[in-house]
Coordinates of C-alpha atoms and ligand atoms in Angstrom, one line a residue:
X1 CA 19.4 -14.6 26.2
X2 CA 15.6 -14.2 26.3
X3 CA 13.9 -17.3 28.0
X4 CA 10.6 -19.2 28.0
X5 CA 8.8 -21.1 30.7
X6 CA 7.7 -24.0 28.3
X7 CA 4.2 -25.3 29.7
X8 CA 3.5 -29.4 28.7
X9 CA 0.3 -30.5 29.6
X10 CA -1.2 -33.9 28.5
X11 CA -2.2 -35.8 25.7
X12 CA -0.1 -37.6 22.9
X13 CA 1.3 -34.5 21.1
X14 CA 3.2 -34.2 24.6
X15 CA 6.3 -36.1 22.7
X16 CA 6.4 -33.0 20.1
X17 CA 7.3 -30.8 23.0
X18 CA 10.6 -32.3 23.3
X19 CA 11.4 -31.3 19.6
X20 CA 10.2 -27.7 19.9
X21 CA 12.7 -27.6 23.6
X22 CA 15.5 -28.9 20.5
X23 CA 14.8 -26.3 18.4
X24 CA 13.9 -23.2 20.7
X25 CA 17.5 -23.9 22.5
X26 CA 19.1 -24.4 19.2
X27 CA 17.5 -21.0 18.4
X28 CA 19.7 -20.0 21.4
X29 CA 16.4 -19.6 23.6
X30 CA 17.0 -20.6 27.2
X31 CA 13.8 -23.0 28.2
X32 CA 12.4 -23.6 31.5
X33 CA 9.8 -26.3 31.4
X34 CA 6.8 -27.2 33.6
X35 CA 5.0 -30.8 33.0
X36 CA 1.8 -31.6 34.5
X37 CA 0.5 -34.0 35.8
X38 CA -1.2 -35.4 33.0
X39 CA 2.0 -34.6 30.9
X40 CA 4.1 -37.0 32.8
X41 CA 1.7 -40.0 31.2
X42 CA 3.3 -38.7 27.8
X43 CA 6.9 -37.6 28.3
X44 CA 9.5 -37.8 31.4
X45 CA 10.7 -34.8 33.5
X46 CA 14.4 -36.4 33.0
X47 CA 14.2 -36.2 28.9
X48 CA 12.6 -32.8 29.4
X49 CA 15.4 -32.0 31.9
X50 CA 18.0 -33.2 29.7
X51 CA 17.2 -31.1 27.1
X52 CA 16.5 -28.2 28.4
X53 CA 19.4 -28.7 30.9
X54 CA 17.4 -27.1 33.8
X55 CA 15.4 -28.3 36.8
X56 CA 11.5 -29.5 35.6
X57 CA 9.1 -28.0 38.0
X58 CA 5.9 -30.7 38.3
X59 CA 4.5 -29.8 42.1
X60 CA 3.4 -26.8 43.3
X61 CA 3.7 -27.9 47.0
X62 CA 7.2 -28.9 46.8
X63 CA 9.3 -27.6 49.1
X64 CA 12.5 -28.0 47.3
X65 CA 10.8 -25.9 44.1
X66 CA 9.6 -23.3 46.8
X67 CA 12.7 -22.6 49.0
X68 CA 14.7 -22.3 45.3
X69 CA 11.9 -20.7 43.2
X70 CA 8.4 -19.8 44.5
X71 CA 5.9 -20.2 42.3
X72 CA 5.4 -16.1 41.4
X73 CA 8.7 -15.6 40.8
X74 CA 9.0 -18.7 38.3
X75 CA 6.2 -17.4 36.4
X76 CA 7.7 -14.1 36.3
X77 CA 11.1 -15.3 35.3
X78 CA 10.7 -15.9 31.9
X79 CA 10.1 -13.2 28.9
X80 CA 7.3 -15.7 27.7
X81 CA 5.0 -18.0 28.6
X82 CA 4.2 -21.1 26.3
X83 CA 1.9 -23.6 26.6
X84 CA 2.6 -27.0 23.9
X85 CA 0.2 -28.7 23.7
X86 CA -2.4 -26.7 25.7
X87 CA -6.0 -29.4 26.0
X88 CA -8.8 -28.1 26.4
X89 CA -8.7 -28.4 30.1
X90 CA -6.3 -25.8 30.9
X91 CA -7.5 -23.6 28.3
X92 CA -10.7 -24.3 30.2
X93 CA -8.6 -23.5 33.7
X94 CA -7.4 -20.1 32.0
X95 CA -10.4 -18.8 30.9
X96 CA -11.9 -19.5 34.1
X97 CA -9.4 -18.1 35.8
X98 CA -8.4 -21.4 38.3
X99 CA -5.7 -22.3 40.0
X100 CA -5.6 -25.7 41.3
X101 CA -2.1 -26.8 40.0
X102 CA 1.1 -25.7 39.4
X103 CA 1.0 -24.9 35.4
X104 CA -2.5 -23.3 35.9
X105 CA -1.0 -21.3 38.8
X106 CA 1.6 -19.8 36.9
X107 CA -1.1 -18.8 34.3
X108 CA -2.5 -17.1 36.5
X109 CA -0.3 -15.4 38.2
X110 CA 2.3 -14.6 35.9
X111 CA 2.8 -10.5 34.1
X112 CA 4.1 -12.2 30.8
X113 CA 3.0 -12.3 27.4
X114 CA 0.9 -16.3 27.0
X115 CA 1.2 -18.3 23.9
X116 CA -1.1 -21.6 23.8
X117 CA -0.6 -24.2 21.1
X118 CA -3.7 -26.1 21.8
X119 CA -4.2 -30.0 21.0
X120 CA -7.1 -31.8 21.1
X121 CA -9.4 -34.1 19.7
X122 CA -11.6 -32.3 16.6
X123 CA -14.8 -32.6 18.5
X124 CA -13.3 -31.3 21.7
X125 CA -11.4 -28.3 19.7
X126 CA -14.8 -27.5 18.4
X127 CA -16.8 -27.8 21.1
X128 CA -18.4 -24.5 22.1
X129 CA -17.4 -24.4 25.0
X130 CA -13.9 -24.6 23.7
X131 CA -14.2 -21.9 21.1
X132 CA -15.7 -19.4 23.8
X133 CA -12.7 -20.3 26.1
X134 CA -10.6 -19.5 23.0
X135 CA -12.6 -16.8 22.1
X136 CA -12.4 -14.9 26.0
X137 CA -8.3 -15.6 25.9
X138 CA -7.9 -13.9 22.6
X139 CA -9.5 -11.3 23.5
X140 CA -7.4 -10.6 26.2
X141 CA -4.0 -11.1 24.5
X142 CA -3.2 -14.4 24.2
X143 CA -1.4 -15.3 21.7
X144 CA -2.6 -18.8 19.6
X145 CA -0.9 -21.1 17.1
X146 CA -4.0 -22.5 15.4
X147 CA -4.0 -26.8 15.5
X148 CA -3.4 -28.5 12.1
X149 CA -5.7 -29.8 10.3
X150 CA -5.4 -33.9 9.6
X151 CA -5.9 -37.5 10.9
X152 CA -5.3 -37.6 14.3
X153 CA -3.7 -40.4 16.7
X154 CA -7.5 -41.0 17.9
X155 CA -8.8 -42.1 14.1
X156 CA -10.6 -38.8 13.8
X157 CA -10.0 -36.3 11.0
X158 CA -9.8 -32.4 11.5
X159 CA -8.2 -29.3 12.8
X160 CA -6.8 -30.2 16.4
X161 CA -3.7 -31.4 16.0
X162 CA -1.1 -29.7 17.2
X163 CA 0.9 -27.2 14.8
X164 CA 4.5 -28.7 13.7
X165 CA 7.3 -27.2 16.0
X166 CA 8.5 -25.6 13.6
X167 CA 5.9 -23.6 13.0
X168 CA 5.5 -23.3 17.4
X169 CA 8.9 -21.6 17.3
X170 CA 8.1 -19.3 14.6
X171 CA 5.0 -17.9 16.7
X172 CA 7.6 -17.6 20.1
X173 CA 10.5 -16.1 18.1
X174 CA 7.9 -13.8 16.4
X175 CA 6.5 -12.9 20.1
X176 CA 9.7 -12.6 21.9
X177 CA 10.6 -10.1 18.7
X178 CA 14.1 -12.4 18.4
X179 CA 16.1 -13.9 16.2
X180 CA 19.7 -12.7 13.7
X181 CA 16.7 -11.3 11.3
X182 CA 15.2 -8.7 13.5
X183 CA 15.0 -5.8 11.8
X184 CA 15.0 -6.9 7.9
X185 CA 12.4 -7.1 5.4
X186 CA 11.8 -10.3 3.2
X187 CA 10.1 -11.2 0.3
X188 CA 9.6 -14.3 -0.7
X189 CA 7.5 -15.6 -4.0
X190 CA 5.6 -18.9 -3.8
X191 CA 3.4 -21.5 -5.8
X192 CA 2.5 -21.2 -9.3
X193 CA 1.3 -18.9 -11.1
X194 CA -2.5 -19.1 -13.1
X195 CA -2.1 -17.3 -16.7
X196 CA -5.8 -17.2 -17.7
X197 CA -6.8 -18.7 -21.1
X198 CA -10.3 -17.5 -21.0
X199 CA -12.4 -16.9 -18.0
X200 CA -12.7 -21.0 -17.0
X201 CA -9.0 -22.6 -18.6
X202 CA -5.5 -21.3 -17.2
X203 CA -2.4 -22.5 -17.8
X204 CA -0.5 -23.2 -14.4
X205 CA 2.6 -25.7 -13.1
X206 CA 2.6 -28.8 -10.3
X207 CA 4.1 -26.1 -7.8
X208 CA 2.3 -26.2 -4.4
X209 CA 3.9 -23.9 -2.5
X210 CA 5.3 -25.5 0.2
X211 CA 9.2 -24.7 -0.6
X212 CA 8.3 -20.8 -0.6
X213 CA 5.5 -21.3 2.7
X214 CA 8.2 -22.7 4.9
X215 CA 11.0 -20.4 3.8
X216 CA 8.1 -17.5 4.5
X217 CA 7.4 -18.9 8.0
X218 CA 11.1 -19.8 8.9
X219 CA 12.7 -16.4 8.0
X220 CA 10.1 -14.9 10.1
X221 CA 11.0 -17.7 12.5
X222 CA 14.1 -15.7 12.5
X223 CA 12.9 -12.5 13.2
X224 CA 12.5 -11.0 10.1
X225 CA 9.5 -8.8 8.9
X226 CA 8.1 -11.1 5.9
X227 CA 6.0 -10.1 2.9
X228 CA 5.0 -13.6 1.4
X229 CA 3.6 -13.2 -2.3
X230 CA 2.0 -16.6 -3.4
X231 CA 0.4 -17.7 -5.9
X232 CA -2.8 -19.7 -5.9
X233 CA -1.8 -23.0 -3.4
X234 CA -4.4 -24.7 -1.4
X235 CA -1.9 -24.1 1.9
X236 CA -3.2 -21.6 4.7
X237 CA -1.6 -18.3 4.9
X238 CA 1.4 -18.4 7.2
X239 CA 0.8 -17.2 10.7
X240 CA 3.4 -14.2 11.9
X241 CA 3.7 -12.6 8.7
X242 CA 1.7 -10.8 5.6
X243 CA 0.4 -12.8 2.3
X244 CA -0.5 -11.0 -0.6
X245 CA -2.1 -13.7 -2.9
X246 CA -2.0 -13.0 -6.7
X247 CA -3.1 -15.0 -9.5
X248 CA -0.6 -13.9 -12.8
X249 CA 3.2 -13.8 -13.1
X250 CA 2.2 -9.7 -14.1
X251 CA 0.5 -9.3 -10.9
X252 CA 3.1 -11.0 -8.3
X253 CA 5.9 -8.7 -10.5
X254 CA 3.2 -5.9 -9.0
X255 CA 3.1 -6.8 -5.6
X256 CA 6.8 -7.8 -5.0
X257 CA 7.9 -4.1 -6.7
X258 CA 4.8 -2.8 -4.4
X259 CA 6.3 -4.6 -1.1
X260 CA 9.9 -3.2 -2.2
X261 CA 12.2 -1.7 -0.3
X262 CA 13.8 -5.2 1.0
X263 CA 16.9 -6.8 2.5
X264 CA 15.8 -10.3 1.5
X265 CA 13.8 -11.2 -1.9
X266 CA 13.6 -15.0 -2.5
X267 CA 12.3 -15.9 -5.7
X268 CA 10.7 -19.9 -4.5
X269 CA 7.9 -19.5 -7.1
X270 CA 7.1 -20.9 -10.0
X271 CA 6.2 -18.3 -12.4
X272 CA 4.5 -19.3 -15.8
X273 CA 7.3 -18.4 -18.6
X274 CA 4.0 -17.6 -21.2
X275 CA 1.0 -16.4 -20.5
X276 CA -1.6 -16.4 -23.3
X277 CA -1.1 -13.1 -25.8
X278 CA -4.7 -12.3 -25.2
X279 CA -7.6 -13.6 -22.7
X280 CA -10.6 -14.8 -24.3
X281 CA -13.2 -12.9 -22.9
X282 CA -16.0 -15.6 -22.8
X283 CA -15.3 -19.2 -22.7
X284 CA -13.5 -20.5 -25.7
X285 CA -16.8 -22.8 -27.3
X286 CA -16.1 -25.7 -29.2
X287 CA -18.0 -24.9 -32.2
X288 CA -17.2 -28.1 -34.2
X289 CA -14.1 -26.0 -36.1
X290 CA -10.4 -26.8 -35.7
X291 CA -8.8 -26.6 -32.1
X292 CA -8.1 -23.3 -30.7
X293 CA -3.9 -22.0 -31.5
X294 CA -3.2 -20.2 -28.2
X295 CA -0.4 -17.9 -28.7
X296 CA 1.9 -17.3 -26.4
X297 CA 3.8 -14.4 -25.1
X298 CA 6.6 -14.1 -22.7
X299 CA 6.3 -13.3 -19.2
X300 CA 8.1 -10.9 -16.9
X301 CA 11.2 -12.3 -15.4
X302 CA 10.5 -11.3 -11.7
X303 CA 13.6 -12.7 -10.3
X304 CA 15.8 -10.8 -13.7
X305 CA 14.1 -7.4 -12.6
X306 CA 14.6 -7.7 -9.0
X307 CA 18.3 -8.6 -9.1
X308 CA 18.9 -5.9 -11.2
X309 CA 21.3 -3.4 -9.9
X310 CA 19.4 0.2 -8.5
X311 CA 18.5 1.9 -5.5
X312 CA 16.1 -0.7 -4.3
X313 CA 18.2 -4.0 -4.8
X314 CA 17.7 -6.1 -1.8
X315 CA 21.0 -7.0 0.0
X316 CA 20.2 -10.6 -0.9
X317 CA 18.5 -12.2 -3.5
X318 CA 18.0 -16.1 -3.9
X319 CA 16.5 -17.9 -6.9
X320 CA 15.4 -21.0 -7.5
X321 CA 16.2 -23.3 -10.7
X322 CA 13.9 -26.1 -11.2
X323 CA 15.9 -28.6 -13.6
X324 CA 15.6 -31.9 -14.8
X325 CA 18.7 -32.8 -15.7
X326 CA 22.6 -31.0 -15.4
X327 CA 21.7 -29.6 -12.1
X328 CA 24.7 -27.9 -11.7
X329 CA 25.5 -26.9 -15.5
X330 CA 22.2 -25.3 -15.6
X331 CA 22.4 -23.9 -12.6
X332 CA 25.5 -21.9 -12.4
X333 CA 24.2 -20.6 -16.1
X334 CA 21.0 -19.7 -14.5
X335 CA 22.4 -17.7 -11.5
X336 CA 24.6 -15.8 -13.7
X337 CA 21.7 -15.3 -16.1
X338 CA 19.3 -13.8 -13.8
X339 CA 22.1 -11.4 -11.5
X340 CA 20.9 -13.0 -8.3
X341 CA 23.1 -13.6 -5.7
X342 CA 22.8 -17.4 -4.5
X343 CA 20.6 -19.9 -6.3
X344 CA 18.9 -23.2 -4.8
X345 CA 18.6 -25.4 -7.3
X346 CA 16.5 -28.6 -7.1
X347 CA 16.3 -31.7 -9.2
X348 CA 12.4 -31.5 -10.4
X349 CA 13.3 -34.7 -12.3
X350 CA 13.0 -37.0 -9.6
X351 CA 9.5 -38.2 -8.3
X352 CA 8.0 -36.3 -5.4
X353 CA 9.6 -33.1 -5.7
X354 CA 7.7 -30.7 -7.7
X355 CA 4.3 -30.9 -5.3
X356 CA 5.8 -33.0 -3.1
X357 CA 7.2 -33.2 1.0
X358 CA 10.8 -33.5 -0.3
X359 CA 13.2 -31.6 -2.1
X360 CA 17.2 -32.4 -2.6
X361 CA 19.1 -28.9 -3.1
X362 CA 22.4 -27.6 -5.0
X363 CA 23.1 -24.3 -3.1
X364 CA 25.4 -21.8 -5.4
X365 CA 26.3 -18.8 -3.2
X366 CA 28.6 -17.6 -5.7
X367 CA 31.8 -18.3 -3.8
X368 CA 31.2 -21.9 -3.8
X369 CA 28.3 -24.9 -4.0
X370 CA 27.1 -27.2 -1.2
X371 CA 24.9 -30.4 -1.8
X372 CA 22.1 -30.7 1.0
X373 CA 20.9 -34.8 0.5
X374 CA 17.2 -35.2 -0.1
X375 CA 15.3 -33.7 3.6
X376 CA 12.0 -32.6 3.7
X377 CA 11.1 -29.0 3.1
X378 CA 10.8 -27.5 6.4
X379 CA 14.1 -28.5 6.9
X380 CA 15.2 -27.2 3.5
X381 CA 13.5 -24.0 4.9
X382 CA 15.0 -23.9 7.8
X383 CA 18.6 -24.3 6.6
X384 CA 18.5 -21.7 4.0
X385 CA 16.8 -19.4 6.6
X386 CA 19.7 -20.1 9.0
X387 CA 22.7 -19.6 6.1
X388 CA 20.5 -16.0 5.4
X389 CA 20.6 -15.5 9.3
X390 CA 24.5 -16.1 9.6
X391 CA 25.1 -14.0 6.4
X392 CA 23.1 -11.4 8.0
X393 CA 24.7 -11.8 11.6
Ligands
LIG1 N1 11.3 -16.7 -12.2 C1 10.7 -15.4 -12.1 N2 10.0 -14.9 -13.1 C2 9.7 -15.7 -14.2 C3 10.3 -17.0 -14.3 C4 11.1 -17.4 -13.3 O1 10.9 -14.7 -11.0 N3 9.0 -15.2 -15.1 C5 12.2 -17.1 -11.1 C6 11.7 -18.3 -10.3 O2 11.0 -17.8 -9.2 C7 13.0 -18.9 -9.9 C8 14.0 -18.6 -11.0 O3 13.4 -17.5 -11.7 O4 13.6 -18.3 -8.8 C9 14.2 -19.7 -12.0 O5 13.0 -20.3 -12.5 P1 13.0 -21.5 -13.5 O6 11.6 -21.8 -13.9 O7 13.9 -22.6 -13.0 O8 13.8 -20.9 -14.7 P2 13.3 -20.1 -16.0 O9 13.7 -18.7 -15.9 O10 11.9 -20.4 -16.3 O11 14.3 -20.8 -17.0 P3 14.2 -22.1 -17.9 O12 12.8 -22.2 -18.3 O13 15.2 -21.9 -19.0 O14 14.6 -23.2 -17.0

């Protein structure tokens, strides 16, 4: 079982440590945590305990921790280090190099890889003191999840917030090279696609990526090597795998066969069925005539082509059916239709979905269906990654 010593240091994001201890030990990672002193203010050494079911080390002059553990050896006995949520001060601490506690201690004296989720307050995060302190522990190997950008519990807006834990246990899995996906290859297709009209006017879809982002991130989560092909989306790349962006359903056809071979493809996006027969090379005027006709012609079926039997068929390939009504009708027509082996199907007909946070799923895996209720993507993400781990275990 690999192991991390889990870090907390202060500041409100504290509580979100107790969700990534959750996940990380559901991922079968044993978790050893240390809280600070400022940490206490924001969550307990008994709900930290509880759930990582081991001793919480706080003091670094306790004799108890010493005659069990001295302080070397603790931060020696894990495979990794991680700090959620890092502030600014002991980022501050590492980069300088002190040792006045016991969390910075262990930084300090530990021969294990370090991976800091910082969280701090948007001025603070881009203070410049902070970004040379960032700056000096990159350079010398430590590995960062980036803060999110967005309103923060101090009324500020702006990248500082901590990363979801989600995305936290993506980064550890991905450094402690873990997970029932080790080894495999994955494509995944996301967003819509732009079909270019002339060179200002494309057709395109309410897509936004998210579904085929957080299936990306969570099968690399997993362990898995991950090729994510997306369309335009105003999300940020994934971190812990490669994104090939692409405008036109022709060109993400060319980068998934380019990315081929695979064990995984995951067809998520929404590829334009038309695209315009030709491209108007100049911006279509209106001269006062009749409207433009576009005429239409049919775009390659990426998920059709990819599921077709041949030499470099991935193991498993997933599609997705957006309908809007006869979910299951449709669906088991679709997944027949296109050769693919299990196919998520989601209800596009009800508000918030398409674009949206949410997404309620029919899953056909060919021996049978299961309804997931309506959950929010990352959770969708995270469930289909783990039905792709077990078929893969
Ligand atoms: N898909 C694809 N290439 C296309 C169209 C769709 O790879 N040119 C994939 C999508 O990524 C998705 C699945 O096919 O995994 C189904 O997409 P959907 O839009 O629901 O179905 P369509 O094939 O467009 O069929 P219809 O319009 O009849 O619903």
């Amino acid at each position: 079982m690999k192991r991390i010593l889990l870090i907390v240091t202060g500041g409100i994001a504290a509580y979100k440590a107790l969700e990534l201890v959750r996940l990380a030990t559901k991922a079968g990672i044993g978790v050893t945590a240390v809280l600070t002193k400022s940490g206490a203010q924001f969550v307990t050494p008994l709900s930290l305990q509880a759930l990582t079911e081991n001793k919480v080390y706080q003091d670094l002059f306790s004799l108890t921790d010493e005659s069990e553990m001295g302080h070397i050896e603790l931060s020696r006995s894990a495979d990794l280090v991680v700090v959620a949520p890092a502030t600014a001060d002991i980022l501050a601490k590492m980069a300088a190099g002190l040792a006045d506690d016991l969390a910075s201690t262990l930084l300090l004296a530990t021969d294990k890889p370090v991976l800091v989720a910082p969280a701090m307050n948007v001025r603070m995060w881009q203070h410049p003191a902070t970004e040379a302190n960032m700056a000096l522990l990159k350079q010398r190997g430590v590995k960062v999840v980036e803060p999110d950008e967005g309103p923060m519990a101090c009324g500020e807006y702006g990248p500082g917030r901590l990363a979801e834990p989600p995305e936290i246990l993506a980064a550890i899995q991905a450094a402690l090279n873990n997970g029932p996906l080790q080894g495999k290859h994955a494509i995944v297709t996301s967003g819509p696609t732009h079909e270019p009209i002339d060179p200002v006017r494309f057709i395109a879809n309410r897509s936004s990526g998210r579904q085929g982002h957080a299936i990306a991130s969570a099968l690399a989560a997993l362990g898995a090597r991950v090729t994510l092909i997306s369309g335009p989306v105003a999300l940020p790349d994934p971190l812990g795998l490669t994104t090939v962006h692409v405008e036109t359903a022709r060109e993400m056809q060319a980068a998934v066969q380019a990315a081929l071979p695979a064990d995984i493809a995951i067809c998520a996006a929404a590829v334009g069925d038309w695209r315009t027969e030709t491209e108007a090379g100049q911006k279509i005027k209106k001269d006062g005539g009749a409207a433009p006709t576009l005429i239409l012609a049919e775009n390659p079926d990426i998920l059709a082509g990819i599921s077709a039997p041949g030499p470099q068929r991935p193991r498993l390939v997933v599609g997705f059916a957006a309908e809007t009504e006869k979910l299951a009708e449709h669906a088991t027509a679709k997944r027949a239709r296109k050769g693919c082996d299990w196919l998520v199907a989601n209800n596009v007909g009800g508000t918030g979905i398409m674009g949206g946070n949410e997404n309620e799923v029919l899953l056909l895996t060919g021996t049978g269906s299961e309804h997931w209720d309506r959950m929010n993507k990352l959770a969708v993400a995270q469930k289909l990654a783990a039905k792709i781990g077990e078929y893969f275990a």
